[in-house]
Coordinates of N, CA, C and O in Angstrom, one line a residue:
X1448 N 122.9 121.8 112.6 CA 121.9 122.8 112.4 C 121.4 123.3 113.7 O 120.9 122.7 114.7
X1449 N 121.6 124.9 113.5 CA 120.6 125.0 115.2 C 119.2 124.7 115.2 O 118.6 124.4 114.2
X1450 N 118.6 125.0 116.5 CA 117.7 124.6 116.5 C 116.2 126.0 116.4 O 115.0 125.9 116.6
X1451 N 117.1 127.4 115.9 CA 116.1 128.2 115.2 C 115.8 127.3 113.5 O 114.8 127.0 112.9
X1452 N 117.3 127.1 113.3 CA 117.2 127.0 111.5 C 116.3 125.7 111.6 O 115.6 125.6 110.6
X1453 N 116.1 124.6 112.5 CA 115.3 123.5 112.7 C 113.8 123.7 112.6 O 113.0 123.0 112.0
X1454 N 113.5 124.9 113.6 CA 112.1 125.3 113.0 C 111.5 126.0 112.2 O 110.3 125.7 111.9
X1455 N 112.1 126.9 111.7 CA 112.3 128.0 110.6 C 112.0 127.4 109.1 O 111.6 128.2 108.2
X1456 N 112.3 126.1 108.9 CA 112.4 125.0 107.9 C 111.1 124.3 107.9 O 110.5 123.8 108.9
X1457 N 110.8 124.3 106.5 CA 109.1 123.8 106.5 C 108.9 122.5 106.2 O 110.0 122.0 106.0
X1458 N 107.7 121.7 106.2 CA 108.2 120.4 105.8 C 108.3 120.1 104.9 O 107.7 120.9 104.2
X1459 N 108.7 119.1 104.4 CA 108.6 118.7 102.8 C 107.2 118.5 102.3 O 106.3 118.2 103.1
X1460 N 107.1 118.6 100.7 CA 106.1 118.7 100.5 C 105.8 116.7 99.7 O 106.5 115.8 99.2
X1461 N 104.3 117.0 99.9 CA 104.3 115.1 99.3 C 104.8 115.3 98.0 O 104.3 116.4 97.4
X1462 N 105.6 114.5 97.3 CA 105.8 114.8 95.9 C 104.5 113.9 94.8 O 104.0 112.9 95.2
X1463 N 104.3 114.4 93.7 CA 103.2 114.4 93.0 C 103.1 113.2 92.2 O 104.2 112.5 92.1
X1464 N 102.3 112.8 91.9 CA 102.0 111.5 90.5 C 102.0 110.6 91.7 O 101.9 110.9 92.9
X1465 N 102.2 109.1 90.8 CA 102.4 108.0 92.0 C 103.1 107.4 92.7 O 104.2 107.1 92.2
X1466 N 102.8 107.0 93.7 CA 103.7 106.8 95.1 C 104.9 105.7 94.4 O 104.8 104.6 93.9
X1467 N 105.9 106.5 94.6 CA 107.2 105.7 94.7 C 108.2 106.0 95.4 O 108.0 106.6 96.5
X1468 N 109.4 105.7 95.2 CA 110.4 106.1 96.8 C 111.1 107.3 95.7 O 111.5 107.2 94.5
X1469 N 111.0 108.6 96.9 CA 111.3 109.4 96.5 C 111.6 110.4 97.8 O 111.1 110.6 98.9
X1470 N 113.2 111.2 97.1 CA 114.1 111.8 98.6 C 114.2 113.1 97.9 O 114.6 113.2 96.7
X1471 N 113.8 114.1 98.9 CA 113.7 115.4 98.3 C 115.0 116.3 99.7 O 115.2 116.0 100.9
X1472 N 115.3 116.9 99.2 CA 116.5 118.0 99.8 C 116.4 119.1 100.2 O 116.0 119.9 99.3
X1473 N 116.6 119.6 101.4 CA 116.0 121.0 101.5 C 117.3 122.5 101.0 O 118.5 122.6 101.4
X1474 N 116.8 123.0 100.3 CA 118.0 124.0 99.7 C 117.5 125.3 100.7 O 116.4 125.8 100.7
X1475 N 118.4 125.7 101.4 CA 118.3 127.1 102.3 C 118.1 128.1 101.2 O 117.0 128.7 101.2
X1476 N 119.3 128.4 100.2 CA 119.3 129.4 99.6 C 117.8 129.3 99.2 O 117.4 130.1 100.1
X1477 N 117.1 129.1 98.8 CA 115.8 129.2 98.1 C 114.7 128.9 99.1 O 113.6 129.4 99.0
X1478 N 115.0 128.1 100.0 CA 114.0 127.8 101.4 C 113.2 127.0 100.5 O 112.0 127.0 100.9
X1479 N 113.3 126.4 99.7 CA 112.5 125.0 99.3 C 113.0 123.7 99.1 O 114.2 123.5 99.0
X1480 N 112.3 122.9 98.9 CA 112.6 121.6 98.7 C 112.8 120.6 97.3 O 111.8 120.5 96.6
X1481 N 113.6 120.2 97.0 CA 113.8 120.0 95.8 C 114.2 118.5 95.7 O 114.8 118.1 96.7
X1482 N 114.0 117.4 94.4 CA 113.5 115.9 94.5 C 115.1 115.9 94.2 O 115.7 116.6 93.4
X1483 N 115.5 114.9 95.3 CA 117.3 114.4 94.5 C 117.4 113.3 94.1 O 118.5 113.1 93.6
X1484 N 116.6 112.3 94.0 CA 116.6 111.0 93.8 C 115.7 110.5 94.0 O 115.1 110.8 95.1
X1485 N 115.3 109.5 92.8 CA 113.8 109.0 92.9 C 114.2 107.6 91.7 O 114.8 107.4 90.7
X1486 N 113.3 106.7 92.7 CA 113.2 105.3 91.7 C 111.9 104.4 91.7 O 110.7 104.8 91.9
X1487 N 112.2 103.2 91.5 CA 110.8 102.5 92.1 C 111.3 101.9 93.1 O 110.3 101.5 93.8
X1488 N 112.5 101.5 93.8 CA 112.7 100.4 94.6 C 113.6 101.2 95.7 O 114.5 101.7 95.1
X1489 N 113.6 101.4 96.9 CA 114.1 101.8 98.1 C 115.6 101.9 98.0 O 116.2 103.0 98.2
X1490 N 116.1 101.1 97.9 CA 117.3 100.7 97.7 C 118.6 102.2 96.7 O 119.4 103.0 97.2
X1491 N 118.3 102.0 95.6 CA 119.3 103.0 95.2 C 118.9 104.2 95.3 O 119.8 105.0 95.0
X1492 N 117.5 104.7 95.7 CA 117.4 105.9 96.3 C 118.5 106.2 97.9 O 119.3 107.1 98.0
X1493 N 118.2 105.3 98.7 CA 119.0 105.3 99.9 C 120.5 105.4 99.5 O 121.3 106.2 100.0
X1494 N 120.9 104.4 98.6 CA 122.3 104.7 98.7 C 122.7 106.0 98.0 O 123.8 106.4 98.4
X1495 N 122.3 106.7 97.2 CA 122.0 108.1 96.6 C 122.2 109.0 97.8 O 123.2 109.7 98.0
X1496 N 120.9 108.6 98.7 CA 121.4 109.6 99.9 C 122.8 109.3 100.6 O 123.4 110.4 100.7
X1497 N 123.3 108.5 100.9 CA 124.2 108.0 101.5 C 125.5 108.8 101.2 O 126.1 109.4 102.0
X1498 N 125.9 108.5 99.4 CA 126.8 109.2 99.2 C 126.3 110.8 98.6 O 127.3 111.4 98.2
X1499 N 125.3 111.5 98.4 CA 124.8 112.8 98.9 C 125.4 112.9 100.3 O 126.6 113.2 100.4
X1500 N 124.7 112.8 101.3 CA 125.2 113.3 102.4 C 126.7 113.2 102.9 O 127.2 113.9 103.7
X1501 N 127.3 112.1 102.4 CA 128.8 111.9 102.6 C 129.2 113.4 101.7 O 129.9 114.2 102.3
X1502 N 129.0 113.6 100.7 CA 129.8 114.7 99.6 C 129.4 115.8 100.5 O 130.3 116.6 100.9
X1503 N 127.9 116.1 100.9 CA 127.2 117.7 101.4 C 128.4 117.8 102.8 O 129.1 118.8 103.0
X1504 N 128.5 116.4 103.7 CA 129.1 117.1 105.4 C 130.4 116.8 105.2 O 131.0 116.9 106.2
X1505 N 131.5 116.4 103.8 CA 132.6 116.3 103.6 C 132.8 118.3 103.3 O 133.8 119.1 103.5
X1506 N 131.7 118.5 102.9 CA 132.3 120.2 102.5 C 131.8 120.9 103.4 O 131.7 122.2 103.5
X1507 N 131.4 120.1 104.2 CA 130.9 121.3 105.8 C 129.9 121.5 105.5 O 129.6 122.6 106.0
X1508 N 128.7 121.1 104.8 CA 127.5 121.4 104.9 C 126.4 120.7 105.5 O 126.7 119.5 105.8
X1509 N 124.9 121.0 105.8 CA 124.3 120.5 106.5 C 123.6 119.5 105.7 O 123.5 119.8 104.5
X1510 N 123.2 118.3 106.0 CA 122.1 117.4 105.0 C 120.9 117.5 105.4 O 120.8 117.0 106.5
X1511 N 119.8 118.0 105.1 CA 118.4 117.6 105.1 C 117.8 117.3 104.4 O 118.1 118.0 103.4
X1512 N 116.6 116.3 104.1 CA 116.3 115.4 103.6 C 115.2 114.8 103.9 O 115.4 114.5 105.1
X1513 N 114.0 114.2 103.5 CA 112.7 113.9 103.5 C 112.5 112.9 102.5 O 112.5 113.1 101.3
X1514 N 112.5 111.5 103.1 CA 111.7 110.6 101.7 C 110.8 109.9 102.1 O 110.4 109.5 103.1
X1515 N 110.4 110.0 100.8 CA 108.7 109.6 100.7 C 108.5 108.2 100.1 O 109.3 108.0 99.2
X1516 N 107.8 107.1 100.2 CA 107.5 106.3 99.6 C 105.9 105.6 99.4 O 105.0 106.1 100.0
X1517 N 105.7 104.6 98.6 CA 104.6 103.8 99.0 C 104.4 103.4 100.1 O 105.4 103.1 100.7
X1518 N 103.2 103.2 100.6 CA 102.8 102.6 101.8 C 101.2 102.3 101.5 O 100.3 103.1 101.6
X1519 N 101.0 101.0 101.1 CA 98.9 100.9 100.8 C 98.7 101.4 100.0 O 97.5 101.8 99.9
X1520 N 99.5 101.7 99.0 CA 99.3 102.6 97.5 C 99.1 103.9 98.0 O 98.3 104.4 97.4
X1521 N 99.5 104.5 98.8 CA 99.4 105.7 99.4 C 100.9 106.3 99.5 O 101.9 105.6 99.9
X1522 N 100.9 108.0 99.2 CA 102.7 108.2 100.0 C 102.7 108.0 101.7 O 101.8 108.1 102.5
X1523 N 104.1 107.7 101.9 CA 104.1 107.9 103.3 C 105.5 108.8 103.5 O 106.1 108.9 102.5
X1524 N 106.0 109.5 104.5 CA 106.8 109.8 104.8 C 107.4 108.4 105.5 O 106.7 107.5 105.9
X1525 N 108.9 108.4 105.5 CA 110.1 107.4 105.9 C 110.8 108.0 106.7 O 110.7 109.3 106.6
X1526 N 111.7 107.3 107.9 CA 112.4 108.1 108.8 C 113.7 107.8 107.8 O 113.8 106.7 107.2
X1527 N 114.7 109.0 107.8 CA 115.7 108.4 107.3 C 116.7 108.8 107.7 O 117.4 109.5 107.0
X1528 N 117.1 108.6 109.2 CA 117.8 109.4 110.2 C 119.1 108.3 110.2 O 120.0 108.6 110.9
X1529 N 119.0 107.0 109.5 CA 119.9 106.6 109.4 C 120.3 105.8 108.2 O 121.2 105.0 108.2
X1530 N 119.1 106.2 106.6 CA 119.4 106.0 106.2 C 120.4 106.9 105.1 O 120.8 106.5 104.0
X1531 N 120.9 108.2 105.7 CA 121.1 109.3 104.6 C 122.6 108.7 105.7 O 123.5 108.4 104.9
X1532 N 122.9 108.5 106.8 CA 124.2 108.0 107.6 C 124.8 106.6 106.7 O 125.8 106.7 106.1
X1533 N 124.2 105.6 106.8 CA 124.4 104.3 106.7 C 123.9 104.1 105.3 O 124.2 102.9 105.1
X1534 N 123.5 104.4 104.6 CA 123.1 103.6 102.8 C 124.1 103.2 102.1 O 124.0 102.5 101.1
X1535 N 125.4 103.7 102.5 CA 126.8 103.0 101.6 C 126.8 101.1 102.8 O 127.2 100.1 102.4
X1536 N 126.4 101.3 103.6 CA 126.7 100.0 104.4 C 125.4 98.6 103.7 O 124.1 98.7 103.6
X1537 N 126.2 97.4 103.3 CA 125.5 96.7 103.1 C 123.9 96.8 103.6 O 123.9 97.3 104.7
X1538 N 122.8 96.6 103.3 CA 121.6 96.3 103.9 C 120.9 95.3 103.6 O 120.9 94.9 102.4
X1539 N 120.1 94.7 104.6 CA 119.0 94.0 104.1 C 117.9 93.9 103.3 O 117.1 94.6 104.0
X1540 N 117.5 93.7 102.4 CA 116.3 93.7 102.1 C 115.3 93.9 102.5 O 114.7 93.1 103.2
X1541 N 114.6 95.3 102.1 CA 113.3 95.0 102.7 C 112.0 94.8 102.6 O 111.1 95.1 103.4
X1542 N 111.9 94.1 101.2 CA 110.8 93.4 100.5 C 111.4 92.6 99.4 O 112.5 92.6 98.9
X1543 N 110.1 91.8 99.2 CA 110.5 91.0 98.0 C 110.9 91.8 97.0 O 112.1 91.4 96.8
X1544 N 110.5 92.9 96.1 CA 110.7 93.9 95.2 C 112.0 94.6 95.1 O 112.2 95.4 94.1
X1545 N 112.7 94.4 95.8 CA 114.1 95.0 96.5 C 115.1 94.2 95.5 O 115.3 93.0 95.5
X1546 N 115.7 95.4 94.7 CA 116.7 95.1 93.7 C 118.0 94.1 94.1 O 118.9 94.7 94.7
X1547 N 118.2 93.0 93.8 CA 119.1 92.4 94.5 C 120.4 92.1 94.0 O 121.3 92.1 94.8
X1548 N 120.8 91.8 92.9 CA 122.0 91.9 91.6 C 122.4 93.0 91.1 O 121.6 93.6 90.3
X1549 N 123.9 93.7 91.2 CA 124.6 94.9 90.6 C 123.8 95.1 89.5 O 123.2 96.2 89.3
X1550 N 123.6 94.0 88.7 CA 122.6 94.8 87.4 C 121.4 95.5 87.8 O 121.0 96.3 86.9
X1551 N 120.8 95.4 88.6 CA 119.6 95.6 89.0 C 120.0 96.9 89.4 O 119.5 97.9 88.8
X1552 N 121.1 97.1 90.5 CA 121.0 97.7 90.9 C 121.9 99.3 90.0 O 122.3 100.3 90.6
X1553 N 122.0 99.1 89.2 CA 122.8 99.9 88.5 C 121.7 100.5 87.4 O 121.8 101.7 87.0
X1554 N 120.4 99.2 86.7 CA 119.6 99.8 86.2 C 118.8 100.7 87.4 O 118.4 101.8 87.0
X1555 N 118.6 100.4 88.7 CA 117.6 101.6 89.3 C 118.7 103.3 89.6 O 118.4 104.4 90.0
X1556 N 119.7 102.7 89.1 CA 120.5 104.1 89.4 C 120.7 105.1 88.2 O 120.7 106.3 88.4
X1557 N 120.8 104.5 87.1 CA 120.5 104.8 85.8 C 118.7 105.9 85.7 O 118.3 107.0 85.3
X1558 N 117.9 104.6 86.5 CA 115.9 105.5 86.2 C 116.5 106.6 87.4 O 116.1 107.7 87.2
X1559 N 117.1 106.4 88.2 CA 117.1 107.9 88.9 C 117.5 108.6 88.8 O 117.1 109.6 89.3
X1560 N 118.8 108.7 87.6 CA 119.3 110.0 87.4 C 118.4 110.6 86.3 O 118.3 111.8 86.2
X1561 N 117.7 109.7 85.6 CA 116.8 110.1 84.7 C 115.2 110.6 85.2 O 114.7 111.5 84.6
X1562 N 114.6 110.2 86.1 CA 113.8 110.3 86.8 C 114.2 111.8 87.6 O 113.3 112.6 87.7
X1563 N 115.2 112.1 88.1 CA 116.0 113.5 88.5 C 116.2 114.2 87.4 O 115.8 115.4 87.6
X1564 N 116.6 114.0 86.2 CA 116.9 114.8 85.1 C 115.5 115.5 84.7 O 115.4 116.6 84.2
X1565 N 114.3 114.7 84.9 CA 112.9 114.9 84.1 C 112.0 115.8 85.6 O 111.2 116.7 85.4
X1566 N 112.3 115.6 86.6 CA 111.7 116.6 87.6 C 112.5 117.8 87.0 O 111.7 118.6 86.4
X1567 N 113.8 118.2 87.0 CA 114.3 119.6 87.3 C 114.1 120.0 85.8 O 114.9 120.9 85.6
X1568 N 113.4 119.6 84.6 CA 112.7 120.3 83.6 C 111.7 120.1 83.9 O 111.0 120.6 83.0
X1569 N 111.2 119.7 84.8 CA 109.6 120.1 85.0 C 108.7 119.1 84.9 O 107.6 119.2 85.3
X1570 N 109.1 118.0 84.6 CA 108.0 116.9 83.9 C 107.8 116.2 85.1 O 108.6 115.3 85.0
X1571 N 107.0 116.1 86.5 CA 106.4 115.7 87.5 C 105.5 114.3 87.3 O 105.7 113.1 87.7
X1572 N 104.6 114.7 86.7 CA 103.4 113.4 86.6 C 103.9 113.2 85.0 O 103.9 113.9 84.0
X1573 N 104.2 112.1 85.3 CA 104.5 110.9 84.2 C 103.5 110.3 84.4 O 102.8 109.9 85.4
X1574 N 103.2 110.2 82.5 CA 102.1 108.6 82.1 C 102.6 107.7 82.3 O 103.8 107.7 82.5
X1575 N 101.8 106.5 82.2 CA 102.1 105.3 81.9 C 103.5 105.1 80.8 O 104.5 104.6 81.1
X1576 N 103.2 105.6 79.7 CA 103.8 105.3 78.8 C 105.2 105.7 78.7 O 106.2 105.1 78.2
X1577 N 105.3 107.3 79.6 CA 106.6 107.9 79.8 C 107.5 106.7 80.8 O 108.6 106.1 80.4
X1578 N 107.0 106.4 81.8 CA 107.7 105.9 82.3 C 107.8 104.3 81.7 O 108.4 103.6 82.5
X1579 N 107.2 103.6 80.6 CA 107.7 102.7 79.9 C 109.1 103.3 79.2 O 110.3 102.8 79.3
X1580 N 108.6 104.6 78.4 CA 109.9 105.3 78.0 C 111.3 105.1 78.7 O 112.3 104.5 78.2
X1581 N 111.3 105.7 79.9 CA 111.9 105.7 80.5 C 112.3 104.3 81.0 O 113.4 104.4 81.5
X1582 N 112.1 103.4 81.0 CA 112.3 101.9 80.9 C 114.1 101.8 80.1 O 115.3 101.7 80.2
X1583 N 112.9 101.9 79.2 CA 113.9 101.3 77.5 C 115.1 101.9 77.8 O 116.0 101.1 77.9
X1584 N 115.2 103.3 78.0 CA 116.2 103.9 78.3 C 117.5 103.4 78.8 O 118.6 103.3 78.4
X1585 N 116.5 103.1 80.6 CA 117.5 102.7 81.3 C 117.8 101.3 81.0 O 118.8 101.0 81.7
X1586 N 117.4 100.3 80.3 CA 118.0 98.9 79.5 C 118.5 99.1 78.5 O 118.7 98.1 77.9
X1587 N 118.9 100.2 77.9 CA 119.5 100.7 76.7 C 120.7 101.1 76.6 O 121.7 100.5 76.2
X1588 N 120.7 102.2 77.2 CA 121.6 103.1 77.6 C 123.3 103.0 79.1 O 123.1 103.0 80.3
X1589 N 124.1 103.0 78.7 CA 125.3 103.2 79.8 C 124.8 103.9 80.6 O 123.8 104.6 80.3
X1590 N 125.6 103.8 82.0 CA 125.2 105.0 83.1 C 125.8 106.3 82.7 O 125.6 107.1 83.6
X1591 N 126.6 106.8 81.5 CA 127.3 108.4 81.2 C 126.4 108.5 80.4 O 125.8 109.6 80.5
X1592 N 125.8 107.6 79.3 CA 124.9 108.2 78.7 C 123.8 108.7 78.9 O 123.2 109.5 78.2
X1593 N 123.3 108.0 80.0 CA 122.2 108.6 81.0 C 122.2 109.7 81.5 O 121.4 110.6 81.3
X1594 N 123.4 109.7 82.4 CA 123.9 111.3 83.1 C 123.8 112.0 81.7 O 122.8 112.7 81.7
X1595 N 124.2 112.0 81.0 CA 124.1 113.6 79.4 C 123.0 113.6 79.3 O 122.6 114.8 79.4
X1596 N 122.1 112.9 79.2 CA 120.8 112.9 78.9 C 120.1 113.8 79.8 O 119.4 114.8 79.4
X1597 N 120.2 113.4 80.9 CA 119.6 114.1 82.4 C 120.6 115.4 82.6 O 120.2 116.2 83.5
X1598 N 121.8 115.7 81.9 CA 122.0 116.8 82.1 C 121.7 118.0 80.9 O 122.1 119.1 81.0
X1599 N 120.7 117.5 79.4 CA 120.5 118.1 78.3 C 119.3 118.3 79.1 O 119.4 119.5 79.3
X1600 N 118.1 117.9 79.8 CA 117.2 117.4 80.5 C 117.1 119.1 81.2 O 116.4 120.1 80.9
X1601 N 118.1 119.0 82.0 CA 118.4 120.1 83.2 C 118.5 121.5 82.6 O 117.9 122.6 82.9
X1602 N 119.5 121.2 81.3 CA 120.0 122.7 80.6 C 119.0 123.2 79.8 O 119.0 124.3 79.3
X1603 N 117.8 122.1 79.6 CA 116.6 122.8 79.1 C 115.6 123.6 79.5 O 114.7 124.1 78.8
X1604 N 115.9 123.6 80.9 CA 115.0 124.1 82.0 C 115.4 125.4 82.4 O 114.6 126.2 82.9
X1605 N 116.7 125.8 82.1 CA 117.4 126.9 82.5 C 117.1 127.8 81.2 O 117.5 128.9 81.1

């Protein structure tokens, strides 16, 4: 990216409701920012970016990218200058909370595509209860049945 299109580029915006880890994308054609992955736990958002950014600079495109997380029950902005590079590479842990078993880590990949399906129809601030919903779901449900879901989700919005 040159370094006009580097300033030219606004910053991301805080994403809304409550603080969880959340990676938003910058789309040129529209000059905004848009949520690509969101969960509760650090981890399968990062690797989300990881293979995102491998698919965007395999087709020659640029990756940008902003994630947001808790910090003091507050959002914070995250550097992720090496996590949208390196998220396919094993990682450490970096809290107790940190999904640690394929199952685990397959259900937070499952609330993300669902958690992504329900931003790009619009549904931002989730209740309490939605995101119990959204629970059951992702302990319910296969990972394709999720993706249909989150793509009935999308086609509703259009």
């Amino acid at each position: 990216m040159s370094a006009v299109e580097t300033t030219t580029r606004p910053a991301s915006p805080q994403p809304t409701g409550a603080p969880r880890w959340v990676a938003q994308c910058y789309r040129p054609s529209s000059a905004s920012w848009e949520v690509c992955a969101e969960a509760a736990h650090r981890a399968p958002v990062q690797y989300a970016l990881g293979e995102m950014a491998h698919t965007v600079r395999a087709r020659g495109g640029d990756f940008a990218v902003s994630l947001w997380g808790p910090k003091d029950g507050a959002w914070q902005r995250f550097d992720v200058s090496t996590a949208a590079t390196n998220a396919t590479a094993p990682q450490a842990p970096s809290g107790p909370e940190e999904p640690r078993t394929l199952t685990e880590r397959m259900s937070g990949r499952r609330q993300q595509v669902l958690m992504a399906g329900l931003s790009k129809a619009g549904l931002y601030d989730l209740a309490p209860e939605d995101h119990a919903a959204v629970q059951v779901l992702v302990e319910r449900l296969d990972e394709t049945t999720v993706r249909r879901v989150a793509q009935w989700l999308t086609a509703g919005r259009a």
